[in-house]
Amino acid sequence: MAKMRLEEMRQARLTKREELLASGAVPYPTEVRRSHTASELTDQFEQLQSDNTPVTVWGRVTALRKHGGLAFLDLTDSSGTFQLQLMKDDAAEEIFTRLESIDTGDWIQAAGDVTTTKRGTQTLAVSEFHIISKAIRPLPDSWYGLKDHETRYRQREVDLLMNDHVRQTFMTRSRIVTWLRQYLTDQQFLEVETPILQPIAGGAAAQPFHTHHNTLDMNLFLRIAPELYLKRLIVGGFEKVFEIGRNFRNEGISKQHNPEFTMLEFYWAGADYEDLMDMTEQMISKLAQEVVGSGQVSWQEQSLNFSAPFERKRYVEVVSERIGVDILEEKDPNVYLAIFEREGIEVPEAHNYMKLVDELYKELVRPSLLQPTLLYDYPFEMVPLAKRSPHDPRIAEKFQLLIAGTEIVNAYTEQNDPVEQRQRFEEQQRAREEGDAEAQAVDEAYLRAMEYGMPPTAGFGLGVDRLTMLLTDSPTLRDTILFPLLRPEL
C-alpha cells in the first residue's frame, strides 16, 4: 500500500513537471543566485526591513501551508530556515496560481521584502518565485530513526534532510578534521599525500583489499596504512610530516570497524614515544575543549574526562596481571591457548604468541578501559616496526590511547636500524607463511630507503572516525561516516 501511494505521488509530481515544461517554465535551470542566506536574513532582519532592501533567496521548501488567499512556505538552505509568505491580494494572480505547481521538497528561488506577520514572525513577503529543481520523489512524513539504521545509512541524503542532529554530527566531524590539520600545521608539520594503490600492503597488521592495474599488468593493494611511505619522506629530509586520508582493511564490520576509514598519521624526527604521549594529551584535550566546550564529554550516558593528564598504564603489566601469566617471559602458545579455553574465548586462526596475547588483551583488558588511558610498553614481538627500549630489549616503545574501550591512537618510537628491521620483516613473513594473514610482508623499497639513514623518529596514528564517534555522542562508527559500506539492496 505504501509503495502504491508513493508511486501515485511520484506520478502526480511528474505530471506537474510536464505542465511546467509545457508552460515554458524551466524547472531545472543551469544557475541560481541569491542576495542572502536564511541565517543572514535572520541576522540582518531589522536593517533590511528599515531600508526596504529587496531580497532574493533560494532553498528547499520543507513545509507548505495554505489558508485561502494566504500561503506560508518554510524555505531551508544550508544555513537555516526562513518563512516565506504569499498573499493573493498583494501578489500577481498568476504568481499565486503557480503555487499549485510547488510540492514540499522542491527547490525554489524567491524575491521580495522582509516583513513581520501579525504574530510577530519574521517573514519574506514574496513578489516573485521560480522553481529551480522540481522534486519528483516526496520527502517522507517522518523518518525511520532508530527503527531502521540501514535505511538511514543507505539514503544518507534523506537522513541529513530529516534529522538535524545528523547534520550537526557531520559538521562537527568537519570541524575536527580542520582543527587537527591546523594544529599540526601550527606545529610546523608538513601535510603530504602518499599512494593509496600500493604494491605491498604494509605499515599495519591487517588484511588488504586486492586490485589490478591493467596497463601495467600489476596486482596492487588498497593501502592499509600510509606509514612506510611517510617514513621514507623522513629519510628524504622532511622532519615533520602528516597525512589525513582513507585507509582500507578487508576486515569485519562492527560498531568500531568499517572497511574504509579515515586516519591521521604523522611522523616527527628527533622525538620518541614519550614525546608523543605528552603531545597526545595536549592535542586531544584541546580538541575536546574546542568541539564540546568542556573537558567532560558525555558519550552514551557515560562521562569521559578528556582533561590532561591522562592515566598511564604499562601494557605488559596490565595484561600479565589479568591473565595470570608474565607475557614477557612466557612465549609458549599452548599456555595461552589454555587461557582461551579457561575464559571461554574463541581462539583466533593464527596460534602464534603475538596473535594470542593480542586477542586476550582485546577480549579481557581493553573493554575495561573507560577513561582516556595511555597504555604503553608492549612485547617487542607485537610491534614489528617499533624500536626496542634501551632499558629492556624485551619491550617495544609503543603506546595506545584507549577511551571507552576503543583504540583511538596507536603510536611508537620507530625502528630506524635497517638490519634489525629486515630481521623483523622476515619474522613477519614466516608468520604469514604459517597462517597469520595480517602479518606484514618484506618491503624491499622501504628497507632500501632505511639504508640511506633514518634519524630517530616517532610515529602517530589517530582514528578520526572513532574520535568523532566519542565527541559527537554517536553509538557506532557508521554514524560518523557519511556513506558506510552496505550490502546491495535486494
CSV table of C-alpha atoms in Angstrom, one decimal:
chain,number,residue,atom,x,y,z
A,1,MET,CA,0.0,0.0,0.0
A,2,ALA,CA,2.8,2.4,0.9
A,3,LYS,CA,4.6,1.7,-2.3
A,4,MET,CA,1.4,2.3,-4.3
A,5,ARG,CA,0.9,5.6,-2.6
A,6,LEU,CA,4.5,6.6,-3.2
A,7,GLU,CA,4.1,5.8,-6.9
A,8,GLU,CA,0.9,7.8,-7.1
A,9,MET,CA,2.7,10.9,-5.6
A,10,ARG,CA,5.6,10.5,-8.0
A,11,GLN,CA,3.3,10.3,-11.0
A,12,ALA,CA,1.5,13.5,-9.8
A,13,ARG,CA,4.8,15.3,-9.5
A,14,LEU,CA,5.9,14.1,-12.9
A,15,THR,CA,2.7,15.5,-14.3
A,16,LYS,CA,3.4,18.9,-12.7
A,17,ARG,CA,6.9,18.7,-14.2
A,18,GLU,CA,5.4,18.2,-17.7
A,19,GLU,CA,3.0,21.0,-17.2
A,20,LEU,CA,5.8,23.4,-16.2
A,21,LEU,CA,7.7,22.4,-19.3
A,22,ALA,CA,4.6,22.9,-21.5
A,23,SER,CA,4.1,26.4,-20.0
A,24,GLY,CA,7.6,27.5,-21.0
A,25,ALA,CA,9.0,27.4,-17.4
A,26,VAL,CA,12.4,26.0,-16.8
A,27,PRO,CA,12.1,23.7,-13.7
A,28,TYR,CA,15.8,22.8,-13.8
A,29,PRO,CA,17.8,26.0,-14.7
A,30,THR,CA,21.6,25.9,-15.1
A,31,GLU,CA,22.3,28.5,-12.4
A,32,VAL,CA,20.7,30.4,-9.5
A,33,ARG,CA,21.7,33.5,-7.5
A,34,ARG,CA,20.7,35.0,-4.1
A,35,SER,CA,21.4,38.1,-2.1
A,36,HIS,CA,21.1,36.5,1.3
A,37,THR,CA,21.0,33.1,3.0
A,38,ALA,CA,18.4,32.2,5.6
A,39,SER,CA,20.7,32.9,8.5
A,40,GLU,CA,21.7,36.3,7.0
A,41,LEU,CA,18.0,37.2,6.7
A,42,THR,CA,17.6,36.5,10.4
A,43,ASP,CA,20.8,38.3,11.5
A,44,GLN,CA,20.2,41.4,9.3
A,45,PHE,CA,16.4,41.5,9.5
A,46,GLU,CA,15.9,44.8,11.2
A,47,GLN,CA,18.3,46.6,8.9
A,48,LEU,CA,16.8,45.0,5.8
A,49,GLN,CA,13.3,46.0,6.9
A,50,SER,CA,14.1,49.6,7.8
A,51,ASP,CA,16.0,50.1,4.5
A,52,ASN,CA,13.3,48.3,2.4
A,53,THR,CA,16.1,46.3,0.9
A,54,PRO,CA,14.9,43.9,-1.9
A,55,VAL,CA,15.9,40.3,-1.0
A,56,THR,CA,16.4,37.2,-3.2
A,57,VAL,CA,16.8,33.7,-1.6
A,58,TRP,CA,16.8,30.1,-2.7
A,59,GLY,CA,16.5,26.8,-0.9
A,60,ARG,CA,14.3,23.7,-0.4
A,61,VAL,CA,10.6,24.0,0.5
A,62,THR,CA,10.3,22.0,3.7
A,63,ALA,CA,6.8,23.0,4.6
A,64,LEU,CA,3.8,24.4,2.7
A,65,ARG,CA,0.7,25.8,4.4
A,66,LYS,CA,-2.3,27.4,2.5
A,67,HIS,CA,-5.2,29.3,4.1
A,68,GLY,CA,-7.4,30.6,1.3
A,69,GLY,CA,-5.7,33.6,-0.2
A,70,LEU,CA,-2.7,33.2,2.1
A,71,ALA,CA,0.2,30.8,1.8
A,72,PHE,CA,3.3,30.2,4.0
A,73,LEU,CA,6.4,28.2,3.0
A,74,ASP,CA,9.4,27.2,5.1
A,75,LEU,CA,12.5,27.6,2.9
A,76,THR,CA,15.6,25.8,4.1
A,77,ASP,CA,19.1,26.2,3.0
A,78,SER,CA,22.4,25.1,4.5
A,79,SER,CA,22.4,27.9,7.0
A,80,GLY,CA,18.9,27.5,8.4
A,81,THR,CA,15.2,28.0,7.7
A,82,PHE,CA,13.2,31.2,6.9
A,83,GLN,CA,9.5,31.7,6.4
A,84,LEU,CA,8.1,32.9,3.1
A,85,GLN,CA,4.6,34.4,2.7
A,86,LEU,CA,2.4,34.9,-0.4
A,87,MET,CA,-0.8,36.8,-0.3
A,88,LYS,CA,-3.2,36.7,-3.2
A,89,ASP,CA,-4.2,40.3,-2.7
A,90,ASP,CA,-0.6,41.6,-2.8
A,91,ALA,CA,0.9,39.3,-5.5
A,92,ALA,CA,0.0,39.0,-9.1
A,93,GLU,CA,-2.8,36.4,-9.5
A,94,GLU,CA,-0.6,34.4,-11.9
A,95,ILE,CA,2.1,34.1,-9.2
A,96,PHE,CA,-0.3,32.9,-6.5
A,97,THR,CA,-1.8,30.4,-9.0
A,98,ARG,CA,1.7,29.0,-9.7
A,99,LEU,CA,1.8,27.8,-6.1
A,100,GLU,CA,-0.2,24.8,-7.3
A,101,SER,CA,3.0,23.6,-9.1
A,102,ILE,CA,5.0,23.5,-5.8
A,103,ASP,CA,5.4,20.5,-3.5
A,104,THR,CA,7.4,20.1,-0.4
A,105,GLY,CA,10.9,19.1,-1.3
A,106,ASP,CA,11.1,21.4,-4.3
A,107,TRP,CA,13.9,23.9,-4.6
A,108,ILE,CA,12.7,27.4,-5.4
A,109,GLN,CA,14.2,30.9,-5.8
A,110,ALA,CA,12.0,33.7,-4.3
A,111,ALA,CA,12.3,37.5,-4.2
A,112,GLY,CA,10.5,40.1,-2.1
A,113,ASP,CA,10.8,42.3,1.0
A,114,VAL,CA,11.1,41.2,4.6
A,115,THR,CA,8.2,41.9,6.9
A,116,THR,CA,6.7,40.8,10.2
A,117,THR,CA,3.4,38.8,10.4
A,118,LYS,CA,0.6,39.7,12.8
A,119,ARG,CA,2.1,37.1,15.2
A,120,GLY,CA,5.5,38.7,15.0
A,121,THR,CA,7.2,36.1,12.8
A,122,GLN,CA,10.0,37.3,10.6
A,123,THR,CA,8.9,36.6,7.0
A,124,LEU,CA,9.8,37.3,3.4
A,125,ALA,CA,6.8,38.7,1.6
A,126,VAL,CA,7.2,37.1,-1.9
A,127,SER,CA,6.6,39.1,-5.0
A,128,GLU,CA,8.1,36.5,-7.4
A,129,PHE,CA,9.4,32.9,-7.3
A,130,HIS,CA,10.7,30.2,-9.6
A,131,ILE,CA,11.1,26.5,-9.3
A,132,ILE,CA,14.8,25.7,-9.7
A,133,SER,CA,14.6,21.9,-9.1
A,134,LYS,CA,11.3,20.0,-9.2
A,135,ALA,CA,11.5,17.2,-6.7
A,136,ILE,CA,9.9,14.0,-8.2
A,137,ARG,CA,10.2,11.8,-5.1
A,138,PRO,CA,8.4,13.2,-2.0
A,139,LEU,CA,10.2,13.5,1.3
A,140,PRO,CA,8.9,11.1,4.0
A,141,ASP,CA,6.4,12.4,6.5
A,142,SER,CA,8.6,11.0,9.2
A,143,TRP,CA,12.0,9.2,9.2
A,144,TYR,CA,12.9,5.8,10.5
A,145,GLY,CA,15.2,6.9,13.2
A,146,LEU,CA,16.3,4.1,15.4
A,147,LYS,CA,13.9,1.6,13.8
A,148,ASP,CA,15.9,1.2,10.5
A,149,HIS,CA,19.5,2.2,10.7
A,150,GLU,CA,20.4,0.7,7.4
A,151,THR,CA,17.8,2.7,5.5
A,152,ARG,CA,19.3,5.9,7.1
A,153,TYR,CA,22.8,4.9,6.0
A,154,ARG,CA,21.7,3.9,2.6
A,155,GLN,CA,19.8,7.1,2.0
A,156,ARG,CA,22.0,9.4,3.9
A,157,GLU,CA,20.8,12.4,1.8
A,158,VAL,CA,17.3,11.9,3.3
A,159,ASP,CA,18.8,11.3,6.8
A,160,LEU,CA,20.6,14.7,6.6
A,161,LEU,CA,17.4,16.4,5.4
A,162,MET,CA,15.2,15.0,8.1
A,163,ASN,CA,17.5,14.9,11.2
A,164,ASP,CA,19.2,18.0,12.4
A,165,HIS,CA,21.4,16.0,14.8
A,166,VAL,CA,22.8,14.0,11.9
A,167,ARG,CA,23.7,17.2,10.1
A,168,GLN,CA,25.4,18.5,13.2
A,169,THR,CA,27.4,15.3,13.6
A,170,PHE,CA,29.0,15.7,10.2
A,171,MET,CA,29.5,19.4,10.6
A,172,THR,CA,31.3,18.6,13.8
A,173,ARG,CA,33.4,15.9,12.0
A,174,SER,CA,34.5,18.6,9.5
A,175,ARG,CA,35.5,20.9,12.4
A,176,ILE,CA,37.5,18.1,14.0
A,177,VAL,CA,39.5,17.4,10.8
A,178,THR,CA,40.0,21.1,10.2
A,179,TRP,CA,41.2,21.6,13.8
A,180,LEU,CA,43.7,18.6,13.6
A,181,ARG,CA,45.1,19.9,10.3
A,182,GLN,CA,45.5,23.4,11.7
A,183,TYR,CA,47.0,22.2,15.0
A,184,LEU,CA,49.7,20.2,13.2
A,185,THR,CA,50.4,23.0,10.7
A,186,ASP,CA,50.9,25.3,13.6
A,187,GLN,CA,53.4,22.8,15.0
A,188,GLN,CA,55.4,23.1,11.7
A,189,PHE,CA,54.3,19.7,10.3
A,190,LEU,CA,54.1,19.5,6.5
A,191,GLU,CA,50.9,17.9,5.0
A,192,VAL,CA,51.7,15.4,2.3
A,193,GLU,CA,49.9,12.7,0.2
A,194,THR,CA,51.1,9.2,-0.3
A,195,PRO,CA,49.8,6.4,-2.6
A,196,ILE,CA,46.6,4.6,-1.9
A,197,LEU,CA,47.4,1.9,-4.6
A,198,GLN,CA,50.4,0.1,-3.2
A,199,PRO,CA,52.4,-3.0,-4.5
A,200,ILE,CA,52.9,-4.2,-0.9
A,201,ALA,CA,50.3,-3.7,1.9
A,202,GLY,CA,52.4,-2.6,4.8
A,203,GLY,CA,52.5,-0.4,7.9
A,204,ALA,CA,49.9,-2.3,9.9
A,205,ALA,CA,48.6,-5.7,10.8
A,206,ALA,CA,45.6,-6.1,8.6
A,207,GLN,CA,44.2,-8.0,5.6
A,208,PRO,CA,44.2,-5.8,2.4
A,209,PHE,CA,41.8,-5.4,-0.5
A,210,HIS,CA,43.3,-6.6,-3.8
A,211,THR,CA,43.0,-4.9,-7.2
A,212,HIS,CA,44.8,-4.9,-10.6
A,213,HIS,CA,46.2,-2.3,-12.9
A,214,ASN,CA,45.5,-3.3,-16.4
A,215,THR,CA,48.1,-1.2,-18.3
A,216,LEU,CA,51.0,-2.2,-16.0
A,217,ASP,CA,49.6,-5.7,-15.5
A,218,MET,CA,50.2,-5.3,-11.8
A,219,ASN,CA,48.5,-6.7,-8.8
A,220,LEU,CA,48.1,-4.0,-6.2
A,221,PHE,CA,46.5,-3.4,-2.8
A,222,LEU,CA,44.5,-0.6,-1.4
A,223,ARG,CA,46.6,0.8,1.4
A,224,ILE,CA,46.1,-0.4,5.0
A,225,ALA,CA,48.3,2.5,6.2
A,226,PRO,CA,50.5,5.2,4.8
A,227,GLU,CA,53.2,4.6,7.4
A,228,LEU,CA,56.1,3.2,5.3
A,229,TYR,CA,55.8,6.0,2.6
A,230,LEU,CA,55.6,8.7,5.3
A,231,LYS,CA,58.8,7.4,6.9
A,232,ARG,CA,60.5,7.4,3.5
A,233,LEU,CA,59.8,11.1,3.5
A,234,ILE,CA,61.6,11.4,6.9
A,235,VAL,CA,64.6,9.7,5.2
A,236,GLY,CA,64.2,12.3,2.4
A,237,GLY,CA,64.8,15.1,4.8
A,238,PHE,CA,61.4,16.2,5.9
A,239,GLU,CA,61.4,16.2,9.7
A,240,LYS,CA,57.7,16.6,10.4
A,241,VAL,CA,55.1,15.2,8.0
A,242,PHE,CA,51.4,14.2,8.3
A,243,GLU,CA,48.6,12.9,6.2
A,244,ILE,CA,44.8,12.7,6.8
A,245,GLY,CA,43.3,10.2,4.4
A,246,ARG,CA,41.4,7.0,3.8
A,247,ASN,CA,42.7,3.5,4.7
A,248,PHE,CA,41.2,0.2,3.6
A,249,ARG,CA,41.2,-3.0,5.5
A,250,ASN,CA,39.4,-6.2,4.5
A,251,GLU,CA,38.1,-6.9,7.9
A,252,GLY,CA,34.8,-7.3,9.7
A,253,ILE,CA,32.2,-4.6,10.3
A,254,SER,CA,31.2,-3.6,13.8
A,255,LYS,CA,30.4,-0.6,15.9
A,256,GLN,CA,34.1,0.3,15.8
A,257,HIS,CA,35.1,-1.0,12.4
A,258,ASN,CA,34.4,-0.1,8.8
A,259,PRO,CA,36.3,-1.4,5.7
A,260,GLU,CA,37.3,2.1,4.8
A,261,PHE,CA,38.1,4.7,7.4
A,262,THR,CA,40.0,7.9,8.0
A,263,MET,CA,43.3,8.1,9.7
A,264,LEU,CA,45.6,10.9,10.8
A,265,GLU,CA,49.2,9.8,10.7
A,266,PHE,CA,52.2,11.9,11.5
A,267,TYR,CA,56.0,11.4,11.9
A,268,TRP,CA,58.3,13.5,13.9
A,269,ALA,CA,62.1,13.2,13.5
A,270,GLY,CA,64.1,13.6,16.7
A,271,ALA,CA,61.2,12.5,19.0
A,272,ASP,CA,60.3,9.3,20.9
A,273,TYR,CA,57.1,7.8,22.2
A,274,GLU,CA,57.3,9.7,25.5
A,275,ASP,CA,57.2,13.0,23.5
A,276,LEU,CA,54.2,11.7,21.7
A,277,MET,CA,52.4,10.7,24.9
A,278,ASP,CA,52.8,14.3,26.1
A,279,MET,CA,51.7,15.7,22.7
A,280,THR,CA,48.7,13.3,22.6
A,281,GLU,CA,47.4,14.5,26.0
A,282,GLN,CA,47.7,18.1,24.9
A,283,MET,CA,46.2,17.7,21.5
A,284,ILE,CA,43.2,15.5,22.4
A,285,SER,CA,42.3,17.6,25.5
A,286,LYS,CA,42.5,20.8,23.5
A,287,LEU,CA,40.4,19.3,20.7
A,288,ALA,CA,37.7,18.2,23.1
A,289,GLN,CA,37.6,21.6,24.7
A,290,GLU,CA,37.2,23.2,21.2
A,291,VAL,CA,34.5,20.8,20.0
A,292,VAL,CA,32.5,20.1,23.2
A,293,GLY,CA,33.3,23.2,25.1
A,294,SER,CA,34.5,21.2,28.1
A,295,GLY,CA,36.9,18.5,29.2
A,296,GLN,CA,33.9,16.5,30.3
A,297,VAL,CA,32.5,14.6,27.4
A,298,SER,CA,29.2,12.7,27.5
A,299,TRP,CA,29.1,9.5,25.4
A,300,GLN,CA,26.2,7.1,25.6
A,301,GLU,CA,25.3,8.1,29.1
A,302,GLN,CA,28.9,7.8,30.3
A,303,SER,CA,31.0,10.7,31.4
A,304,LEU,CA,34.5,10.8,29.9
A,305,ASN,CA,37.2,13.1,31.3
A,306,PHE,CA,39.3,14.4,28.4
A,307,SER,CA,41.2,16.8,30.6
A,308,ALA,CA,45.0,16.3,30.7
A,309,PRO,CA,46.9,14.5,32.1
A,310,PHE,CA,45.6,11.0,31.1
A,311,GLU,CA,46.2,8.0,33.3
A,312,ARG,CA,49.2,5.9,32.1
A,313,LYS,CA,49.5,2.1,32.5
A,314,ARG,CA,52.0,-0.4,31.2
A,315,TYR,CA,50.5,-2.9,28.8
A,316,VAL,CA,52.8,-5.7,29.9
A,317,GLU,CA,51.8,-5.3,33.5
A,318,VAL,CA,48.1,-4.9,32.9
A,319,VAL,CA,47.7,-7.9,30.6
A,320,SER,CA,50.0,-10.1,32.7
A,321,GLU,CA,48.0,-9.3,35.8
A,322,ARG,CA,44.7,-10.0,34.1
A,323,ILE,CA,45.6,-13.4,32.6
A,324,GLY,CA,47.9,-14.6,35.4
A,325,VAL,CA,50.9,-15.1,33.1
A,326,ASP,CA,54.1,-13.0,32.6
A,327,ILE,CA,53.7,-12.2,28.9
A,328,LEU,CA,57.4,-11.0,28.7
A,329,GLU,CA,58.7,-14.4,29.9
A,330,GLU,CA,56.1,-16.9,28.6
A,331,LYS,CA,56.2,-17.3,24.8
A,332,ASP,CA,54.7,-20.8,24.5
A,333,PRO,CA,51.4,-20.6,22.5
A,334,ASN,CA,50.0,-23.6,24.4
A,335,VAL,CA,50.0,-21.7,27.6
A,336,TYR,CA,47.8,-19.0,26.0
A,337,LEU,CA,45.5,-21.5,24.3
A,338,ALA,CA,44.7,-22.9,27.7
A,339,ILE,CA,43.7,-19.4,28.8
A,340,PHE,CA,41.4,-19.1,25.9
A,341,GLU,CA,39.7,-22.3,27.0
A,342,ARG,CA,39.5,-21.2,30.6
A,343,GLU,CA,38.0,-17.8,29.7
A,344,GLY,CA,35.6,-19.3,27.1
A,345,ILE,CA,37.0,-17.1,24.3
A,346,GLU,CA,37.1,-18.1,20.6
A,347,VAL,CA,40.6,-18.9,19.5
A,348,PRO,CA,42.0,-16.9,16.5
A,349,GLU,CA,43.2,-18.7,13.4
A,350,ALA,CA,46.8,-17.9,13.9
A,351,HIS,CA,48.2,-19.6,17.0
A,352,ASN,CA,51.4,-17.7,17.4
A,353,TYR,CA,52.4,-15.9,20.6
A,354,MET,CA,51.8,-12.4,19.2
A,355,LYS,CA,48.3,-13.0,18.0
A,356,LEU,CA,47.2,-14.9,21.1
A,357,VAL,CA,48.3,-12.3,23.5
A,358,ASP,CA,46.8,-9.5,21.4
A,359,GLU,CA,43.4,-11.3,21.3
A,360,LEU,CA,43.4,-11.9,25.1
A,361,TYR,CA,44.1,-8.2,25.6
A,362,LYS,CA,41.3,-7.2,23.3
A,363,GLU,CA,38.8,-9.5,25.0
A,364,LEU,CA,39.8,-9.2,28.7
A,365,VAL,CA,41.5,-5.9,29.2
A,366,ARG,CA,40.6,-3.3,26.6
A,367,PRO,CA,36.8,-3.2,27.3
A,368,SER,CA,37.5,-2.2,30.9
A,369,LEU,CA,39.4,1.0,30.0
A,370,LEU,CA,36.7,3.6,30.1
A,371,GLN,CA,38.5,6.9,30.8
A,372,PRO,CA,41.3,8.2,28.5
A,373,THR,CA,44.3,5.9,29.2
A,374,LEU,CA,47.7,5.8,27.7
A,375,LEU,CA,48.7,2.1,27.6
A,376,TYR,CA,52.4,1.8,26.9
A,377,ASP,CA,55.3,-0.7,26.7
A,378,TYR,CA,54.4,-3.8,24.6
A,379,PRO,CA,56.3,-7.0,24.0
A,380,PHE,CA,58.7,-6.2,21.1
A,381,GLU,CA,57.4,-9.2,19.0
A,382,MET,CA,54.0,-7.5,18.7
A,383,VAL,CA,55.3,-4.3,17.1
A,384,PRO,CA,57.5,-5.2,14.1
A,385,LEU,CA,58.0,-1.5,13.1
A,386,ALA,CA,58.8,-0.2,16.6
A,387,LYS,CA,62.1,0.5,18.4
A,388,ARG,CA,63.1,-1.7,21.4
A,389,SER,CA,63.5,0.1,24.7
A,390,PRO,CA,67.2,0.8,25.6
A,391,HIS,CA,66.3,-0.2,29.2
A,392,ASP,CA,64.7,-3.5,28.4
A,393,PRO,CA,65.1,-5.1,25.0
A,394,ARG,CA,62.0,-7.2,25.5
A,395,ILE,CA,59.9,-4.0,25.3
A,396,ALA,CA,58.8,-2.1,22.3
A,397,GLU,CA,58.4,1.7,22.9
A,398,LYS,CA,54.8,1.8,21.9
A,399,PHE,CA,51.6,3.3,23.3
A,400,GLN,CA,47.9,3.4,22.5
A,401,LEU,CA,45.3,5.9,23.7
A,402,LEU,CA,42.2,4.0,24.9
A,403,ILE,CA,38.9,5.7,25.5
A,404,ALA,CA,35.6,3.9,26.3
A,405,GLY,CA,37.3,0.6,25.4
A,406,THR,CA,38.2,1.9,22.0
A,407,GLU,CA,41.6,2.3,20.5
A,408,ILE,CA,41.9,6.0,19.4
A,409,VAL,CA,45.7,6.4,18.9
A,410,ASN,CA,48.5,4.0,18.1
A,411,ALA,CA,52.0,5.4,18.3
A,412,TYR,CA,55.6,4.3,18.9
A,413,THR,CA,59.2,5.1,18.6
A,414,GLU,CA,60.1,4.0,15.0
A,415,GLN,CA,62.6,1.3,14.3
A,416,ASN,CA,65.4,3.0,12.3
A,417,ASP,CA,68.0,0.3,12.2
A,418,PRO,CA,67.7,-1.3,8.7
A,419,VAL,CA,69.4,-4.5,9.6
A,420,GLU,CA,67.1,-5.2,12.6
A,421,GLN,CA,64.1,-4.0,10.6
A,422,ARG,CA,64.9,-6.6,7.9
A,423,GLN,CA,65.0,-9.3,10.6
A,424,ARG,CA,61.6,-8.2,11.9
A,425,PHE,CA,60.1,-8.3,8.4
A,426,GLU,CA,61.5,-11.8,7.9
A,427,GLU,CA,59.9,-12.9,11.2
A,428,GLN,CA,56.6,-11.4,10.0
A,429,GLN,CA,57.0,-13.2,6.7
A,430,ARG,CA,57.4,-16.5,8.4
A,431,ALA,CA,54.2,-15.8,10.4
A,432,ARG,CA,52.4,-15.1,7.2
A,433,GLU,CA,53.5,-18.4,5.8
A,434,GLU,CA,52.3,-20.1,9.0
A,435,GLY,CA,48.8,-18.7,8.5
A,436,ASP,CA,48.7,-15.2,10.0
A,437,ALA,CA,47.1,-13.3,7.2
A,438,GLU,CA,47.6,-10.0,8.9
A,439,ALA,CA,51.4,-10.3,9.3
A,440,GLN,CA,53.5,-8.0,7.2
A,441,ALA,CA,55.5,-8.8,4.1
A,442,VAL,CA,59.1,-7.8,3.4
A,443,ASP,CA,59.1,-4.3,1.8
A,444,GLU,CA,62.4,-4.0,-0.1
A,445,ALA,CA,61.7,-0.4,-1.2
A,446,TYR,CA,61.3,0.7,2.4
A,447,LEU,CA,64.4,-1.2,3.6
A,448,ARG,CA,66.4,0.4,0.8
A,449,ALA,CA,65.2,3.8,2.0
A,450,MET,CA,66.2,3.0,5.5
A,451,GLU,CA,69.7,2.1,4.4
A,452,TYR,CA,70.2,5.7,3.4
A,453,GLY,CA,69.8,6.5,7.1
A,454,MET,CA,66.6,7.4,9.0
A,455,PRO,CA,67.0,9.6,12.1
A,456,PRO,CA,65.4,8.7,15.4
A,457,THR,CA,61.7,9.2,14.7
A,458,ALA,CA,58.3,8.9,16.5
A,459,GLY,CA,55.1,7.9,14.6
A,460,PHE,CA,51.5,8.5,15.5
A,461,GLY,CA,48.2,7.3,14.1
A,462,LEU,CA,44.7,8.5,15.1
A,463,GLY,CA,41.3,7.1,14.1
A,464,VAL,CA,39.3,10.1,13.0
A,465,ASP,CA,36.0,8.2,12.8
A,466,ARG,CA,36.4,6.8,16.3
A,467,LEU,CA,37.3,10.1,17.9
A,468,THR,CA,34.4,11.7,16.1
A,469,MET,CA,32.1,9.0,17.4
A,470,LEU,CA,33.1,9.8,21.0
A,471,LEU,CA,33.0,13.6,20.6
A,472,THR,CA,29.5,13.6,18.9
A,473,ASP,CA,27.9,11.0,21.3
A,474,SER,CA,27.4,8.7,18.3
A,475,PRO,CA,26.7,5.0,19.2
A,476,THR,CA,28.6,3.5,16.3
A,477,LEU,CA,31.3,4.3,13.8
A,478,ARG,CA,28.8,4.2,11.0
A,479,ASP,CA,27.1,7.3,12.4
A,480,THR,CA,30.2,9.3,11.7
A,481,ILE,CA,30.8,8.1,8.1
A,482,LEU,CA,28.5,9.6,5.5
A,483,PHE,CA,28.3,6.5,3.4
A,484,PRO,CA,29.4,3.4,5.2
A,485,LEU,CA,29.7,0.2,3.2
A,486,LEU,CA,26.4,-1.8,3.0
A,487,ARG,CA,25.3,-4.9,1.3
A,488,PRO,CA,23.5,-4.3,-2.1
A,489,GLU,CA,19.8,-3.7,-1.9
A,490,LEU,CA,17.6,-6.7,-2.7
